[in-house]
mmCIF file of C-alpha atoms and ligand atoms in Angstrom:
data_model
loop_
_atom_site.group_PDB
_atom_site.id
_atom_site.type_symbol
_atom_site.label_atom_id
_atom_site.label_comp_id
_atom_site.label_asym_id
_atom_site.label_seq_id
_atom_site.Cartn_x
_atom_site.Cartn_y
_atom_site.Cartn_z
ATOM 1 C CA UNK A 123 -11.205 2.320 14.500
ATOM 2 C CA UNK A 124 -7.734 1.259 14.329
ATOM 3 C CA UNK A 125 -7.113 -2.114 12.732
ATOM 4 C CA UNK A 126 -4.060 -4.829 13.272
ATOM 5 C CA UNK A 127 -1.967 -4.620 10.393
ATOM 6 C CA UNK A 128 -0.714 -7.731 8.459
ATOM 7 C CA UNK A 129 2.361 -8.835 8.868
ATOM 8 C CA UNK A 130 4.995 -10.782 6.216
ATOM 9 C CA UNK A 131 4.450 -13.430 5.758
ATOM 10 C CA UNK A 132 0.952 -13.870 5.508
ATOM 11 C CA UNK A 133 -0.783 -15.423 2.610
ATOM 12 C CA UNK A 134 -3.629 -12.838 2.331
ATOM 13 C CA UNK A 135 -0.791 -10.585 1.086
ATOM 14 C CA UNK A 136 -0.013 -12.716 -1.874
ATOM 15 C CA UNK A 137 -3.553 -12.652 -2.851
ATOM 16 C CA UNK A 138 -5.127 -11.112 -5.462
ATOM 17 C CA UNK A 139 -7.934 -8.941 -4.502
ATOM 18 C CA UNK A 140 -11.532 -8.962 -5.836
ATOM 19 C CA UNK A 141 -13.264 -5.598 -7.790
ATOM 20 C CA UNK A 142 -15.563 -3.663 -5.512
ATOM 21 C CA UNK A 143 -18.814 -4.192 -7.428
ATOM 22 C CA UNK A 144 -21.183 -1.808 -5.326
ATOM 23 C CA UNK A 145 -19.706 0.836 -2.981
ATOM 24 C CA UNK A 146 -21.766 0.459 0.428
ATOM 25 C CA UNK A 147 -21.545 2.127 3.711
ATOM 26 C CA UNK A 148 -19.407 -0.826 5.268
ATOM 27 C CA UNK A 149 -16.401 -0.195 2.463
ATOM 28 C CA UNK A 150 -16.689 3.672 3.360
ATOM 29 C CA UNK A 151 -16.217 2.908 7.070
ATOM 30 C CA UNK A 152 -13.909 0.550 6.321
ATOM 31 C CA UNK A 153 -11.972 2.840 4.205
ATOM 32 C CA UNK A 154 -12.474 5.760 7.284
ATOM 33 C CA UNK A 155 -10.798 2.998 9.211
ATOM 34 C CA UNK A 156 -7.430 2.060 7.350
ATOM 35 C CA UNK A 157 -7.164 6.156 6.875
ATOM 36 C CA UNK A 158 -7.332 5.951 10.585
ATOM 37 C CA UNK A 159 -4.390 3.299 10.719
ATOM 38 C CA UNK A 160 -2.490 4.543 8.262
ATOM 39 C CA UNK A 161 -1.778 8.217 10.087
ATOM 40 C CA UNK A 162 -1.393 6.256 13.666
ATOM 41 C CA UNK A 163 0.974 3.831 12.388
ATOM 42 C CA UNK A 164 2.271 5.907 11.267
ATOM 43 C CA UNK A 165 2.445 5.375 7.126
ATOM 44 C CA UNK A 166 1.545 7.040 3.833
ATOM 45 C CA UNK A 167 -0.607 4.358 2.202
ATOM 46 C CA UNK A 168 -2.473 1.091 3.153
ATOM 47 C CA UNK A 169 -4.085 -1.280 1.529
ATOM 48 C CA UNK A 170 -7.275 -3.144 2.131
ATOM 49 C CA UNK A 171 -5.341 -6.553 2.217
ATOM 50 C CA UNK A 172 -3.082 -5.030 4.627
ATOM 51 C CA UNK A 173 -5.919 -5.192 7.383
ATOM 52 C CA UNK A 174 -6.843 -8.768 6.284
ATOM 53 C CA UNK A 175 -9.820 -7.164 3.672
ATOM 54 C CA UNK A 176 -8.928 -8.745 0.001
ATOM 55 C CA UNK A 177 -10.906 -6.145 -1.381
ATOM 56 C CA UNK A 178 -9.582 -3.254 -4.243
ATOM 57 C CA UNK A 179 -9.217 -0.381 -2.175
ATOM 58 C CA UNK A 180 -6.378 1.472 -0.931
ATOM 59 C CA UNK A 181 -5.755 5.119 1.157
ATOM 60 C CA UNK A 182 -2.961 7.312 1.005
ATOM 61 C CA UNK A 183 -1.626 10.536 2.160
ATOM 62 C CA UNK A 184 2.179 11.892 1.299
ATOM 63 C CA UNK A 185 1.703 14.938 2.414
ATOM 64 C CA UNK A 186 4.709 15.979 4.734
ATOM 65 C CA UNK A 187 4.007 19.106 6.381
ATOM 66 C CA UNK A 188 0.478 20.690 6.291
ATOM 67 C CA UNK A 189 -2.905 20.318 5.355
ATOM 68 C CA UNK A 190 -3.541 16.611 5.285
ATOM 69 C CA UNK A 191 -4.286 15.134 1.756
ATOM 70 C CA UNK A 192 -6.214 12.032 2.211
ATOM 71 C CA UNK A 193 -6.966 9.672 -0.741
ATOM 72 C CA UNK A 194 -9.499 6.688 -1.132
ATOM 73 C CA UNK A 195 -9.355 4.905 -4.210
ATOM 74 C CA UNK A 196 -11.559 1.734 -5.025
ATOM 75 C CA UNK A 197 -10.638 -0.012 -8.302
ATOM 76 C CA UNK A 198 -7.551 1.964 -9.055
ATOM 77 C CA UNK A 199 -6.180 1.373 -12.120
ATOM 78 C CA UNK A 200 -2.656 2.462 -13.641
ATOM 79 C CA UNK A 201 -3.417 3.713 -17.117
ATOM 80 C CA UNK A 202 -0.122 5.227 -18.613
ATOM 81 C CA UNK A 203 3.200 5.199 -17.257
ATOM 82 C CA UNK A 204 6.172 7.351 -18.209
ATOM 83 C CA UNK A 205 9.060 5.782 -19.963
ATOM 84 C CA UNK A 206 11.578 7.666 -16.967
ATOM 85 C CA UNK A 207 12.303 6.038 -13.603
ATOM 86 C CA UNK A 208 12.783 6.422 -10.420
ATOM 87 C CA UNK A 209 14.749 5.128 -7.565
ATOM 88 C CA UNK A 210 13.153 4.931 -3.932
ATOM 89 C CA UNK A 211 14.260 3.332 -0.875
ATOM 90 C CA UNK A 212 10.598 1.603 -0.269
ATOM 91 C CA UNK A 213 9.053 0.457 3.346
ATOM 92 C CA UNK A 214 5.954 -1.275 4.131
ATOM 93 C CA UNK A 215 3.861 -1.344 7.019
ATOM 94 C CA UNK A 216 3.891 -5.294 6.804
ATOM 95 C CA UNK A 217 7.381 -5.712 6.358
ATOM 96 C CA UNK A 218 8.124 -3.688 9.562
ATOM 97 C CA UNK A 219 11.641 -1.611 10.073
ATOM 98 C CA UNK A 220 13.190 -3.231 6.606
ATOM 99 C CA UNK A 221 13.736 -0.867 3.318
ATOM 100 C CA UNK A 222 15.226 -1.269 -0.273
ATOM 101 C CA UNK A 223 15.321 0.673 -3.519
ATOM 102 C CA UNK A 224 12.720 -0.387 -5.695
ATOM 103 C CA UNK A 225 12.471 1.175 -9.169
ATOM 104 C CA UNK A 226 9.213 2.158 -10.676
ATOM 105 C CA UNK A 227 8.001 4.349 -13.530
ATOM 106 C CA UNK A 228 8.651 8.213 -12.383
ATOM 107 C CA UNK A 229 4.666 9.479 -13.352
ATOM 108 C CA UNK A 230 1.863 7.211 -13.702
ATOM 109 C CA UNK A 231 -2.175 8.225 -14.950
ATOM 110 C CA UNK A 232 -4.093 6.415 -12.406
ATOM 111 C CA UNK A 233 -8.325 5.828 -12.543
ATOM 112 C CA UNK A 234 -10.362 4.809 -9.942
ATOM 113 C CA UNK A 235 -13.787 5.254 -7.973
ATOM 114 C CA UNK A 236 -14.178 8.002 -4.891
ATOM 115 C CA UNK A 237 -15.816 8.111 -1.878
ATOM 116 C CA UNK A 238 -19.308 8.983 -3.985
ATOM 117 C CA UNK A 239 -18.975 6.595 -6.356
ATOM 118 C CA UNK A 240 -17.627 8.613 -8.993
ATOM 119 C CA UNK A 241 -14.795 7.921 -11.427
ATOM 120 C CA UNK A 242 -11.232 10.315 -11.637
ATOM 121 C CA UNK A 243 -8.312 10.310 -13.034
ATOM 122 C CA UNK A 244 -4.958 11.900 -12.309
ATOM 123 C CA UNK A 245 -1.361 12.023 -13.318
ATOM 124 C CA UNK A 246 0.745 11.302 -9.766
ATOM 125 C CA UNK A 247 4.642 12.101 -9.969
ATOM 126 C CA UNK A 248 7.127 12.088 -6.943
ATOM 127 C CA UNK A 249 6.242 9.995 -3.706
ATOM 128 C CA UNK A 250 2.705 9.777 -4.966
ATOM 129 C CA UNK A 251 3.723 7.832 -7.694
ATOM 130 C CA UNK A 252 6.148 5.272 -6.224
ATOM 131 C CA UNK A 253 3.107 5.286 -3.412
ATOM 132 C CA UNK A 254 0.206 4.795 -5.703
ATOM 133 C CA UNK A 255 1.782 2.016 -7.735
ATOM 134 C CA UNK A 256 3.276 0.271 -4.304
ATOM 135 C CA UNK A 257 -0.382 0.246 -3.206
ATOM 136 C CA UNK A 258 -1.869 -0.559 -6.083
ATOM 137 C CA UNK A 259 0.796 -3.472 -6.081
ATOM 138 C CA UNK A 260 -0.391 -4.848 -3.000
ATOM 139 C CA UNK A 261 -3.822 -5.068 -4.521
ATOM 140 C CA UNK A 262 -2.397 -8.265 -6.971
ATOM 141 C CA UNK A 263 -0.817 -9.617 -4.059
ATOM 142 C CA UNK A 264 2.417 -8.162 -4.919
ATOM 143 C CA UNK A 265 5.357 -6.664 -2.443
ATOM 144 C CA UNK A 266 8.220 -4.456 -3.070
ATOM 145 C CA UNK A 267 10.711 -6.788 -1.918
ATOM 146 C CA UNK A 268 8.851 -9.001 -4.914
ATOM 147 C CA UNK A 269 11.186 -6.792 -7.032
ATOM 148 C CA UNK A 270 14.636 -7.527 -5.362
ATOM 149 C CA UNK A 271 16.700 -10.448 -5.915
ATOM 150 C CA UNK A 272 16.019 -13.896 -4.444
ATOM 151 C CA UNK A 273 18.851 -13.317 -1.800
ATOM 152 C CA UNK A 274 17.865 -10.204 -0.569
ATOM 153 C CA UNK A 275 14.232 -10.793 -0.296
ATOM 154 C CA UNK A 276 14.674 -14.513 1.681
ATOM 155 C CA UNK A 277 16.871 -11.945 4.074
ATOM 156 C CA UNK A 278 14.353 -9.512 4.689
ATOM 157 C CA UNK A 279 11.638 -12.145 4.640
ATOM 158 C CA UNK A 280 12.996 -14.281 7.224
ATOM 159 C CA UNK A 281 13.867 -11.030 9.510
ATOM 160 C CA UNK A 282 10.138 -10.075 9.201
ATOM 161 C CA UNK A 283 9.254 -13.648 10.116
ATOM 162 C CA UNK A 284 11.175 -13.187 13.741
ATOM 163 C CA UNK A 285 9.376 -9.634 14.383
ATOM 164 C CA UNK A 286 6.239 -11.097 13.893
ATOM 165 C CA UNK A 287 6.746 -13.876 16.040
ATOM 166 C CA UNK A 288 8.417 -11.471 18.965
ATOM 167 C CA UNK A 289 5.476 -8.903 18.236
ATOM 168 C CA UNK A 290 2.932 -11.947 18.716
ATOM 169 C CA UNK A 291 4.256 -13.042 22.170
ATOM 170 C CA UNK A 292 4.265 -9.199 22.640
HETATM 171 O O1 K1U B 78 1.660 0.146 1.902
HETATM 172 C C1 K1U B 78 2.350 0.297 2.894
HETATM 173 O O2 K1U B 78 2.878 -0.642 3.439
HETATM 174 C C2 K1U B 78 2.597 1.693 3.436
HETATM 175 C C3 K1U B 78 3.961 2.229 3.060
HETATM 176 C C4 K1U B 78 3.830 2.986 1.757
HETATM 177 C C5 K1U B 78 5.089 3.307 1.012
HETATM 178 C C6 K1U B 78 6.224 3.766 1.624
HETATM 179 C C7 K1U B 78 7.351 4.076 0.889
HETATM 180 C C8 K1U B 78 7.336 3.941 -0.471
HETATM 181 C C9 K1U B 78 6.213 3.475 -1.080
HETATM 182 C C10 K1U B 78 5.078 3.176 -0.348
HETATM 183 C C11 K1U B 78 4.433 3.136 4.176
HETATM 184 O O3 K1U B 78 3.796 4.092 4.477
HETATM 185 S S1 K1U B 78 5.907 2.716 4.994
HETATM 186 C C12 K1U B 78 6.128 4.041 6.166
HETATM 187 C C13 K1U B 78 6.578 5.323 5.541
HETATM 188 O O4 K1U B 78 6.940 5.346 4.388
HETATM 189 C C14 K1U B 78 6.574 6.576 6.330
HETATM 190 C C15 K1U B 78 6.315 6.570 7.663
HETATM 191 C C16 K1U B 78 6.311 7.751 8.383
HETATM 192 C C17 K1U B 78 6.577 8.940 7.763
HETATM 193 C C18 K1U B 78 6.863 8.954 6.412
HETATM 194 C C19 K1U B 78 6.851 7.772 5.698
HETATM 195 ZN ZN1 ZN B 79 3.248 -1.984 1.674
#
């Protein structure tokens, strides 16, 4: 099922969210679910508080061309980061049609639980990184325009403000 996404502001995306203690078949579905939003919306990552759920879990999928490669992490955790950075021009399916380069560690170790309950680990570089750590972001109530100057981020935050209101009279 598809679900509404968020949109900025909202304060259930400053939130932190709470460890996933016991994985049941409601966070499963709910994880089918936001991989469901993400590809219709379309997007390559979501967060659970993105669809209003202030619970550690996020999806991805930067995959371009292909064989999808869906990912469902609950509890991820970065472990290392590299020293070298990168440069992206970030979105975010909350802060609709507005973009700015963030600057994140290039390559990041991140742990977390699957789908079966079992822990991994993996080194993500490229999109996946600047992905994995925007999601995981999201997860302590934090947003990429969090990392742009106070100027900048009142601009894009009030222009999100007036989409949200024209999307809600629809
Ligand atoms: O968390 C989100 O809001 C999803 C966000 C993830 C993200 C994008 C760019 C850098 C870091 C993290 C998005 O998916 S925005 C949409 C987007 O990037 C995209 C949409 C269609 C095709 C390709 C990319
Ligand atoms: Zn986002």
């Amino acid at each position: 099922m598809i679900k509404p996404i968020l949109i900025h502001p909202d304060p259930r995306l400053k939130k932190p969210c709470a460890p996933v203690a016991d994985l049941s078949d409601d966070l499963r579905a709910l994880a089918d679910d936001m991989l469901e939003t993400m590809y219709h919306a379309p997007g390559i990552g979501l967060a659970a508080p993105q669809v209003g759920v202030l619970d550690r879990l996020i999806v991805m999928d930067c995959v371009k061309e292909g064989e999808p490669e869906p990912v469902v992490m609950f509890n991820p955790e970065v472990l290392s980061s590299s020293d070298d950075l990168n440069v992206y021009e970030e979105g975010c399916l909350s802060i609709p049609e507005q973009y700015a380069d963030v600057t994140r560690p290039a390559a990041v170790r991140v742990g977390w639980i699957d789908m079966d309950g079992n822990p991994q680990e993996k080194d993500f570089d490229g999109l996946w990184a600047t992905c994995v750590q925007h999601e995981i972001d999201h997860l302590n109530g934090k947003l990429f325009i969090d990392y742009l100057g106070p100027m900048k981020r009142q601009m894009i935050t009030r222009k999100s403000q007036k989409m949200k209101r024209e999307m809600a009279r629809g």
